[in-house]
XYZ file of C-alpha atoms in Angstrom:
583
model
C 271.294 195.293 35.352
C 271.380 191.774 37.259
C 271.692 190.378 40.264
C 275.196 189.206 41.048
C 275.149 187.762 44.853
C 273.145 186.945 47.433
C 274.994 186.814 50.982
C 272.458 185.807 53.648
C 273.193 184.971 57.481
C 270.804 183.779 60.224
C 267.651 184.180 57.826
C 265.468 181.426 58.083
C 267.210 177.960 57.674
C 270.198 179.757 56.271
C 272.471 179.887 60.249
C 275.533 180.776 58.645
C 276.654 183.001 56.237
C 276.676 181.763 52.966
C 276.623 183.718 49.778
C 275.179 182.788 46.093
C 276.605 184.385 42.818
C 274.834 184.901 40.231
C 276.006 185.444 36.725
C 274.042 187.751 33.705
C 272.922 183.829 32.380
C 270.060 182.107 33.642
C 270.619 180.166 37.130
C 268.650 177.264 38.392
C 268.412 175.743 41.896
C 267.496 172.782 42.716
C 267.571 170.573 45.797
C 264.845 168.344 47.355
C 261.447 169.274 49.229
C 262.149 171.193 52.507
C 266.412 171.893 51.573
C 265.774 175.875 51.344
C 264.739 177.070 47.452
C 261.778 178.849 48.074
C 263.991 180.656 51.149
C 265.997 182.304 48.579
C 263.412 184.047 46.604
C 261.584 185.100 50.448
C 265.015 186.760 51.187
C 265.700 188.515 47.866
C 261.659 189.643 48.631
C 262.448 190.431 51.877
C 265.111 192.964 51.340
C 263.496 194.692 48.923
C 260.841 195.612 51.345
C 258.216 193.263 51.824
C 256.090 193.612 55.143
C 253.310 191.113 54.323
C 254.099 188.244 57.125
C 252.235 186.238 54.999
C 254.107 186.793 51.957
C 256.696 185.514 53.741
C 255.562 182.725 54.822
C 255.215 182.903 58.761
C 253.032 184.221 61.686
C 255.207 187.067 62.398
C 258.625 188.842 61.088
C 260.711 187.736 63.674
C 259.901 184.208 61.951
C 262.501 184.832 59.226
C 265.581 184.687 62.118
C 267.253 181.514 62.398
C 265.027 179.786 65.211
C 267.537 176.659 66.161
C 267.902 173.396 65.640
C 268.640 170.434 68.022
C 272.411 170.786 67.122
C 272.028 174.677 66.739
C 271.194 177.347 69.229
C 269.148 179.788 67.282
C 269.885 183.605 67.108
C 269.100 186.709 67.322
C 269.667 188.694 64.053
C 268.682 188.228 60.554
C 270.649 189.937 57.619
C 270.591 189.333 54.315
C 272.535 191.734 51.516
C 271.848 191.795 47.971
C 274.605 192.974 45.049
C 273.174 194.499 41.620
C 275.285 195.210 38.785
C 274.261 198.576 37.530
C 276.435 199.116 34.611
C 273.734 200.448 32.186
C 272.058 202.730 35.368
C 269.167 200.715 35.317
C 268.913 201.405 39.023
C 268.428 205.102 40.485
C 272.319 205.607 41.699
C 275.030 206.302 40.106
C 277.274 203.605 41.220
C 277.843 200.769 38.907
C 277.342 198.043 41.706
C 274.590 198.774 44.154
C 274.716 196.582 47.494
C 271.020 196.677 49.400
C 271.179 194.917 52.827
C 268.005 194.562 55.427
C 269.084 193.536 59.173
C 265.901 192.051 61.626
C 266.783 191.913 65.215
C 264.793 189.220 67.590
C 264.840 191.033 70.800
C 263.515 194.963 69.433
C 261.529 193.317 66.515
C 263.074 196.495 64.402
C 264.487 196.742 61.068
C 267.414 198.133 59.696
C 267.732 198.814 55.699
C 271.209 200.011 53.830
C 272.123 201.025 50.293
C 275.766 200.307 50.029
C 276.509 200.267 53.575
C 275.109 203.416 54.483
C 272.247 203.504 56.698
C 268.816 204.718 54.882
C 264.344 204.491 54.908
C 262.271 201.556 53.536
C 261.351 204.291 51.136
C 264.729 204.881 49.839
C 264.875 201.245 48.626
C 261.543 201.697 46.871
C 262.143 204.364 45.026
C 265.719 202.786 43.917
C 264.352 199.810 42.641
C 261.128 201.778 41.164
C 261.327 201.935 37.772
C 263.383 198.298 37.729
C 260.417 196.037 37.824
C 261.839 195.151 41.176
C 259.288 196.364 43.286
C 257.658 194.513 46.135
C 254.558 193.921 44.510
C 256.230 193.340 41.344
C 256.083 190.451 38.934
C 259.947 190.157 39.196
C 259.524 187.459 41.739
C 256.989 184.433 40.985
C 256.030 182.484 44.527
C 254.138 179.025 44.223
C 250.612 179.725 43.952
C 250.878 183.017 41.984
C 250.116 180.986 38.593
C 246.599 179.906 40.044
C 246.280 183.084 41.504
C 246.741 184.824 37.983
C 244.274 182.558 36.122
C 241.825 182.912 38.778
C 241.898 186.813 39.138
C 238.952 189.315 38.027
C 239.515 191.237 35.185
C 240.447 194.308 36.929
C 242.894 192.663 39.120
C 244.455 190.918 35.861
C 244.333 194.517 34.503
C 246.529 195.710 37.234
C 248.994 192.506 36.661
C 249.548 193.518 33.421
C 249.662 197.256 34.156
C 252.833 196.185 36.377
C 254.445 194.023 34.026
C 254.153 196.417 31.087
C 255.399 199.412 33.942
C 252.459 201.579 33.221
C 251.632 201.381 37.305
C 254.550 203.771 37.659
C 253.456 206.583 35.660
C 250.055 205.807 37.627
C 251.734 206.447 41.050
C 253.634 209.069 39.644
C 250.195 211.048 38.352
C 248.997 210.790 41.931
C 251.199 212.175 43.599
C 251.310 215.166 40.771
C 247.470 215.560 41.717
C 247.938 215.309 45.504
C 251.147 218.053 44.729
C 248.557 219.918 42.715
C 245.917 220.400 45.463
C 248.678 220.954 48.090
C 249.540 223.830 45.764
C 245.880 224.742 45.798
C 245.091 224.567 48.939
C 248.548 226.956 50.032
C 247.267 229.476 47.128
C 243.616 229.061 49.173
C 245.439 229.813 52.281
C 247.284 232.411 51.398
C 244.498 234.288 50.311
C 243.011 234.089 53.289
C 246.090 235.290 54.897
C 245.818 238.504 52.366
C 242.562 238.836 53.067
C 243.079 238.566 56.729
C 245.899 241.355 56.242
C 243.555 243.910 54.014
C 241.037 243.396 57.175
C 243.565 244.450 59.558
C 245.136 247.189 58.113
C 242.604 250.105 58.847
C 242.748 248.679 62.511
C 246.617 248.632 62.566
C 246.513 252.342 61.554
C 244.357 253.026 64.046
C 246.676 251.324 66.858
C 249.223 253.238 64.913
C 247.552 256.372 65.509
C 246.769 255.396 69.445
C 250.442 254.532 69.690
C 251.529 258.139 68.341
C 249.317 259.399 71.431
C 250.344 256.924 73.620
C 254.156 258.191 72.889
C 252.905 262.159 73.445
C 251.182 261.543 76.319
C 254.119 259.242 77.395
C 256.728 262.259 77.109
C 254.410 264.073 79.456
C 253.586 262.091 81.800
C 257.916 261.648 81.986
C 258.219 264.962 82.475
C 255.194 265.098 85.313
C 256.837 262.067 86.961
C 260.583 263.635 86.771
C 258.512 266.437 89.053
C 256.898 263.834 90.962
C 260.488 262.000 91.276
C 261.724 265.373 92.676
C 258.835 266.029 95.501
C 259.516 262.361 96.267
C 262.926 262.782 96.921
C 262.677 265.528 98.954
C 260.283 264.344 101.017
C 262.700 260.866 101.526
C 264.822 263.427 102.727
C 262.541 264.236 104.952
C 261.867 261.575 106.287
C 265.651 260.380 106.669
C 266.167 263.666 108.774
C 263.202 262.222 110.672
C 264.812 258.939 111.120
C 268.142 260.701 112.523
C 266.171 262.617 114.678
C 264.824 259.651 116.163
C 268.301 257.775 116.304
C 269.288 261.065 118.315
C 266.387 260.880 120.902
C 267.209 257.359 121.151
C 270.634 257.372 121.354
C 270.038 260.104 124.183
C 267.481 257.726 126.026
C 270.236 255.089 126.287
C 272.765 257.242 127.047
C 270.086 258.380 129.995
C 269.586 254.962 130.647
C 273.921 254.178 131.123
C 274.090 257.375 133.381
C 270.687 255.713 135.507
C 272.958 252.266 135.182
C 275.464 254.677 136.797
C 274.115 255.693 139.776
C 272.170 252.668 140.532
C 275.479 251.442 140.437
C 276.848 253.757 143.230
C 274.062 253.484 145.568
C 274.641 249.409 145.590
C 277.898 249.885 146.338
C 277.030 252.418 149.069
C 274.481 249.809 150.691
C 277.010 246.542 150.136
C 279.453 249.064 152.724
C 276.193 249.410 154.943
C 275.459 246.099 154.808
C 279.362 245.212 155.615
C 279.596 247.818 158.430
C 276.265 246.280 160.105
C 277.557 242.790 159.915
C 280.490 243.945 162.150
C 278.698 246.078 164.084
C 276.500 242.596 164.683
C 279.774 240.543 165.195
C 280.413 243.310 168.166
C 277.579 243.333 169.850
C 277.423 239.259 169.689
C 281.168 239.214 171.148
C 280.158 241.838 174.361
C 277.352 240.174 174.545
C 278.887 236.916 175.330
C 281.390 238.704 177.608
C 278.467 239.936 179.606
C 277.226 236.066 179.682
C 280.543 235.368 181.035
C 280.333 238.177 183.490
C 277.028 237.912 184.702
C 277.940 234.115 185.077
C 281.328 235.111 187.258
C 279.210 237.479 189.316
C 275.966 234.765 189.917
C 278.608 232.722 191.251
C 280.442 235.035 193.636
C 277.170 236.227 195.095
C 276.139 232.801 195.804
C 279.746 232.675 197.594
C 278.737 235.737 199.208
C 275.617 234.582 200.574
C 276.741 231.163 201.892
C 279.450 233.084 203.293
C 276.641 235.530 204.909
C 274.757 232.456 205.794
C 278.089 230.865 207.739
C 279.096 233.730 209.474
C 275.841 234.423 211.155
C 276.123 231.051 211.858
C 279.360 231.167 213.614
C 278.500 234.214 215.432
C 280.732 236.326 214.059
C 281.053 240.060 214.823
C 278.769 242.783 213.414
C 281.294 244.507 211.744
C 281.922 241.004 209.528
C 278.078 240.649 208.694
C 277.993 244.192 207.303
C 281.280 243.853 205.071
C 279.375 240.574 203.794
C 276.650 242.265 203.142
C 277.589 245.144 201.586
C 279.957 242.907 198.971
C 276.499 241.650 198.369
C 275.080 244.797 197.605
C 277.645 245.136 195.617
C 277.973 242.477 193.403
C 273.730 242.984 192.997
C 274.189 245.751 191.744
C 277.139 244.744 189.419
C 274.328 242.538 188.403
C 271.739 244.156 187.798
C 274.277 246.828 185.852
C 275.458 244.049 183.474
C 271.820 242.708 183.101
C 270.644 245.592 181.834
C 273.500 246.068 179.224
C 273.048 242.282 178.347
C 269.038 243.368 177.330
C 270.357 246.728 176.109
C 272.544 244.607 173.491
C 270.397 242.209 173.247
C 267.595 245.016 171.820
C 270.652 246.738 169.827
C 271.394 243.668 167.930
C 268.116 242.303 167.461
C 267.592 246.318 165.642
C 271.069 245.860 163.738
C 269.770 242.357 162.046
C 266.506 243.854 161.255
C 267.722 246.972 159.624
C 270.785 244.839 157.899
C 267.524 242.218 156.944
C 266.047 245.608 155.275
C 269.338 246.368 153.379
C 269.814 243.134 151.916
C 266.310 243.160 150.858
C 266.537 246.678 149.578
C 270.742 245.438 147.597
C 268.688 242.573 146.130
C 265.800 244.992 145.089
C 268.854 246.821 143.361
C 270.921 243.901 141.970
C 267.422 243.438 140.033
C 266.781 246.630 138.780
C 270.729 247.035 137.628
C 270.245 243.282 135.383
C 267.182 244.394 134.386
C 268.201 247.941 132.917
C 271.542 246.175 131.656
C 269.681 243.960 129.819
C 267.322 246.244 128.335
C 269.849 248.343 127.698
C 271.242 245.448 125.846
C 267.884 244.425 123.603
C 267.694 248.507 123.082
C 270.920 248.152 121.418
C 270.699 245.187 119.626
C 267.032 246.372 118.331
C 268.398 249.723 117.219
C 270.838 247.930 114.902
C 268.413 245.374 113.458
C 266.304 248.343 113.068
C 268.865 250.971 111.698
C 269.649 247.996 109.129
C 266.387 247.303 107.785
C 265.404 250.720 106.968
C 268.773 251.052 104.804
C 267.635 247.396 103.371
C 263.759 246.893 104.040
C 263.353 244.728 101.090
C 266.799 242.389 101.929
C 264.266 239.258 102.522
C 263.107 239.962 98.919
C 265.508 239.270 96.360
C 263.314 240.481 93.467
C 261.911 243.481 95.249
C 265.235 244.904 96.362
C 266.699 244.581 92.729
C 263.542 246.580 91.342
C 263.929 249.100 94.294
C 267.597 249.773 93.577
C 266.683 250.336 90.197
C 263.705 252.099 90.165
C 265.758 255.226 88.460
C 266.480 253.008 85.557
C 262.996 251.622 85.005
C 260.178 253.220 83.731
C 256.627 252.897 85.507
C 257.746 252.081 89.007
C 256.170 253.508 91.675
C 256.416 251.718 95.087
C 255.871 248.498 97.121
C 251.962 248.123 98.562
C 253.770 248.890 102.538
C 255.017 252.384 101.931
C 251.935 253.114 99.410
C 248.786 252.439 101.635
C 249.063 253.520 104.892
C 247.048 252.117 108.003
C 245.070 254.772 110.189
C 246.108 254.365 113.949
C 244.068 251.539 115.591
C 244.101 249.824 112.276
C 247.552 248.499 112.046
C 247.131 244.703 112.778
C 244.108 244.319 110.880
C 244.962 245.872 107.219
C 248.695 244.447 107.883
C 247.622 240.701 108.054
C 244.954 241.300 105.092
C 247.062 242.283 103.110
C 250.004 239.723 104.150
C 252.511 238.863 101.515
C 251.007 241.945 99.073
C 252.338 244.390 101.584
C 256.075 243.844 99.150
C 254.047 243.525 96.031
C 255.322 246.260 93.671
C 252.898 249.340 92.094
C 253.688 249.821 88.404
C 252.146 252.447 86.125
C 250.819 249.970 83.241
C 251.305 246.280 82.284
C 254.186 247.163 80.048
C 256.223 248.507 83.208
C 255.384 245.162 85.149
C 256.836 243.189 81.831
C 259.983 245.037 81.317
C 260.151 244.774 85.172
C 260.220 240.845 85.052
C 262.586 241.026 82.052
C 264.748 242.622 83.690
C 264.918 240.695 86.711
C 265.162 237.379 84.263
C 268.212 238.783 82.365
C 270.396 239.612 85.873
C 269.063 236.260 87.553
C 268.266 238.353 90.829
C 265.048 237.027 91.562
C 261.173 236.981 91.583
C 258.495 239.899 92.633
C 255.143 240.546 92.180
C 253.385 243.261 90.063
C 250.963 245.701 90.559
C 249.758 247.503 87.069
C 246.924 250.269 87.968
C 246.055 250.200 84.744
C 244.373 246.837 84.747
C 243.351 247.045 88.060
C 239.471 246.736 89.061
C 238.004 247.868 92.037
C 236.450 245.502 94.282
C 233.418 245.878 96.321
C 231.056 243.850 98.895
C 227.180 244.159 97.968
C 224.959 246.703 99.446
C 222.502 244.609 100.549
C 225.888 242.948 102.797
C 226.631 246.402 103.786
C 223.148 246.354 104.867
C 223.576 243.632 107.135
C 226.938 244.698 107.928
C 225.759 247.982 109.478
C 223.348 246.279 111.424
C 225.810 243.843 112.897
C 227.656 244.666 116.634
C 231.083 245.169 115.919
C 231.277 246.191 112.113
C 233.721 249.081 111.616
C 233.566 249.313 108.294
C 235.408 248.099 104.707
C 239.059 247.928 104.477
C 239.699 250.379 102.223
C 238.308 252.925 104.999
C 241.145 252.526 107.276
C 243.860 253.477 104.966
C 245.942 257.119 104.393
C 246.499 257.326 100.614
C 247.367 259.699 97.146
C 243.949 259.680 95.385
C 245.796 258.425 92.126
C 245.938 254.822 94.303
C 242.613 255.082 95.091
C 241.362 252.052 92.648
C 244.552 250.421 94.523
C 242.987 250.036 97.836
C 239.708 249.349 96.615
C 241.219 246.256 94.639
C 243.289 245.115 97.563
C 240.332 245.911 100.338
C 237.287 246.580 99.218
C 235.956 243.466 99.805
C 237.007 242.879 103.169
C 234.763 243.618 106.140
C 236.551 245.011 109.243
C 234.847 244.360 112.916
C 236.258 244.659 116.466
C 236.052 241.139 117.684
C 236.334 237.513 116.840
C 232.610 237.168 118.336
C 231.094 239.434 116.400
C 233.210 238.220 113.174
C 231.771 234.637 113.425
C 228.355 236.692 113.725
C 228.292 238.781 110.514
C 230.169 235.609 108.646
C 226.902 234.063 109.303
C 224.435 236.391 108.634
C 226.678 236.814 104.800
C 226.594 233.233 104.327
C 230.343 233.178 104.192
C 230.634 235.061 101.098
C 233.144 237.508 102.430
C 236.322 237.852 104.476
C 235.910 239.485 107.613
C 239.677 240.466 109.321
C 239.170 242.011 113.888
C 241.023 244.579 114.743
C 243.625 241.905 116.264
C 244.397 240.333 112.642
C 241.890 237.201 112.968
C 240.469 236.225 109.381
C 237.366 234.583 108.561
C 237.797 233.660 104.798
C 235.134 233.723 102.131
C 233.933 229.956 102.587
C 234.222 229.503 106.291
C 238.379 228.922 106.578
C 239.315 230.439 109.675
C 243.244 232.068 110.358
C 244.256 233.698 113.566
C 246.488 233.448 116.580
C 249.462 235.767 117.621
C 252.621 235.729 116.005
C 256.075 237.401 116.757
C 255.706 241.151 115.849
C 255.830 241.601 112.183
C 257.893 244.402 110.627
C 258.159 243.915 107.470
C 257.513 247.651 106.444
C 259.004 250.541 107.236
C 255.884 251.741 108.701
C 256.009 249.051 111.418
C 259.448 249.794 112.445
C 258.815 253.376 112.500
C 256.078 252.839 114.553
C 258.225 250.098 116.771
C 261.014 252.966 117.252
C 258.230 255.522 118.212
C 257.057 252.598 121.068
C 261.130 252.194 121.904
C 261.294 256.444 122.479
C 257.875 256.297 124.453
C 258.533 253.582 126.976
């Protein structure tokens, strides 16, 4: 095994490529100070692995790229490849020519190492070159200064020059890592141990859990077969309560159809009083028309009795006869009493009309009364409707807003240990509505499960169909919660308190440690007043929820305000549709 070429390119003052072959003789170089010998021997060091900076002469590795010259720009990569003949296998590959070639770029500062153009570790270049003398820290390659360094050395250090020449520090490294493969070994057969001993310890309580599970799986079948009766009640009393439901759509529909008929005859009676109305607006236009006529009359006759009377006045005057005066005078008394006649019809009208405008005032008052009342019942005829289909629609979907929920709900048959969302489990008592409603906020859609393995396969389940999220319930791990007795104490003593939350709630005993987990801990009073009171007095160490849905939060955050009704249970839209029937 020799070296046959050295091809080297952008390493240190070597810009270009240039390439040195070697032949199996012995090859000198020689050139004056500074022309590039010792350059050479760095790069054959170099690619086989050296790291030392200082080995190679520089401050840092990047100092072995070509750094310019005033006639050269200087560049960015370093690569220099070495070519080994390998005929007698001297090297650990089988290939009779080995190339090795190490690439250093400027800009990442990261090299890149190949055995016969095929990219490979630092380490893979060690151990080809292992057994060759060739090593790194071999004695293959002789810098300047290594002579002194030899004849200066300790004894031990000298011991470990000629430990590398002779190639015992081989079968050194090699013994090493034996004995760090040996306690490896020891240490797994340690840990392994431990791992049987760790079994042994767990076996009497894996039988036991085996036993427990053998119960769990009787007591399982049973409880199937109780909930398959349960299932049954259940669905009979759904039925129920959908029978109740179409009663109620009955009486409704009923009270709207009472409603259209009302509509109805409101209906006639304002088109009775618009023909009033029309009827007295012509009797008005009558009476205004004689009325002027008698204007006109009672002006004709003003003037002919003034003729009259100047006529009176002349014959007198003249001296004509008797007979004369009396004619005059009783066309006088004639046309005064015309007079008077047509006065008294002008105030008779006059009273007539002034009646007809005050009783047609009182029917346009009384038509706009009704025009009112008709948009009024038409439009809450209209929000009737519209409400009884929202309402009609959420109790065939009351978990639509809920993705998660209404999955789980349609396939409560199919899963085992699912009992029912928080809403349709705990019941408020009448009064309590608002208050228990906003405590319990987004759990009211929250879903009951039997145990924590129902709640798992739940979520599984939803995970594999991608149909959303929900939240579990497992009464098995549930704890009930519970407000101190010296706070019930104070509590009691407090204007206002009502009692816990867990009071005011309608529900199967077997959810008993339900409500006490969801509101036992909450304090229930009848006013905001007396809320900031008792948080007080408890130092803020409970939430207190009025009868109107304010919270005082354990700490002192307050929540409250009115919102838009909520219904997010059936329980509030059955009790909506009851208020709808009532009103």
């Amino acid at each position: 095994m020799f070296l046959k070429s050295i091809t080297m390119q952008g390493f240190k003052s070597f810009a270009d490529r240039v390439t040195i072959n070697f032949t199996d003789s012995v090859t000198g170089i020689v050139g004056p100070n500074g022309c590039g010998k010792s350059n050479i021997s760095d790069a054959i060091r170099w690619v086989l692995g050296e790291q030392s900076v200082k080995q190679m002469r520089g401050n840092s590795m990047t100092d072995v790229i070509f750094s310019g010259s005033e006639t050269r720009r200087k560049v960015n990569l370093s690569e220099v490849t070495l070519v080994f003949n390998n005929e007698n296998k001297a090297l650990n590959s089988e290939y009779e020519e080995v190339e090795v070639t190490r690439r250093l770029y400027r800009d990442t500062r990261e090299s890149e190492y190949m055995i016969n153009k095929v990219s490979c570790r630092l380490r893979d270049i060690h151990d080809l070159v292992m057994d060759t003398g060739l090593g790194r820290d071999s004695l293959s390659i002789i810098s300047q200064g290594t002579i002194s360094h030899f004849a200066e050395a300790k004894p031990l250090d000298r011991r470990v020059i000629f430990e590398e020449a002779a190639g015992v520090s081989k079968y050194k490294k090699r013994k090493l890592e034996s004995i760090r493969k040996l306690e490896r070994t020891q240490e797994n057969i340690e840990r392994m141990q431990d791992i049987v001993d760790e079994i042994k310890r767990q076996v009497n309580p894996l039988k036991r859990a085996a036993n427990k599970a053998n119960v769990y799986i009787e007591k399982r079948d049973a409880l199937q077969k109780i909930e398959v009766s349960v299932l049954v009640q259940d669905i009979k009393n759904n039925q129920d309560l959908m029978e109740k439901s179409n009663n109620n759509q009955y009486d409704f529909e009923a009270e709207i159809a009472n409603l259209e008929t009302k509509v109805g005859v409101f209906e006639h009676d304002l088109d009775e009083k618009r023909q009033e109305s029309f009827s007295l607006d012509q009797k008005i236009v009558r009476s205004q028309e004689e009325i002027m006529n008698l204007v006109r009359e009672i002006g004709i006759l003003e003037t002919r009795k003034v003729e009259i009377e100047e006529k009176r006045k002349y014959t007198l005057e003249t001296g004509d006869s008797e007979a004369k005066a009396k004619e005059i005078y009783a066309a006088l008394q004639d046309a005064k009493l015309e007079y008077d006649e047509r006065l008294n019809r002008h105030q008779e009208l006059k009273g007539e009309t002034e009646f007809l405008i005050e009783e047609n005032n009182t029917h346009n008052h009384k038509l706009n009364e009704l025009t009112q009342q008709h948009a009024f019942i038409v439009s809450q005829e209209s929000k009737l409707n519209n409400r009884q289909e929202v309402i009609e629609h959420r109790l065939k979907r009351p978990f639509e807003m809920n993705q998660g929920v209404q999955t789980i709900m349609d396939n409560i048959d199919n899963l085992y240990g699912i009992h029912d969302v928080v809403s349709n489990v705990l019941i408020p008592i009448a009064g309590y509505e608002t208050a228990i409603t906003t405590t319990l906020a987004g759990a009211l859609m929250h879903i009951v499960t039997e145990d924590d393995q129902s709640a798992v396969n739940a979520i599984q389940f939803l995970k594999k169909n991608q149909s959303g999220r929900a939240t579990f319930i497992p009464l098995n791990v549930l704890k009930s919660r519970t407000v101190h007795q010296d706070a019930i104490l104070i509590a009691s003593q407090t204007e206002g308190y009502l009692g816990l939350g867990h009071e005011f709630v309608q529900v199967s005993e077997k959810y008993d440690v339900l409500k006490e987990n969801l509101l036992g801990n909450v304090l229930i009073v009848d006013t905001n007043e007396h809320a900031n009171v008792l948080a007080k007095r408890l130092n803020y160490n409970y939430r207190i929820v009025t009868l109107e849905g304010d919270i005082i939060h354990q700490g002192g955050v307050m929540s409250g305000g009115r919102s838009r009704q909520n219904n997010s249970n059936n329980y509030a839209l059955q009790q909506e549709l009851s208020n709808i029937e009532t009103s």
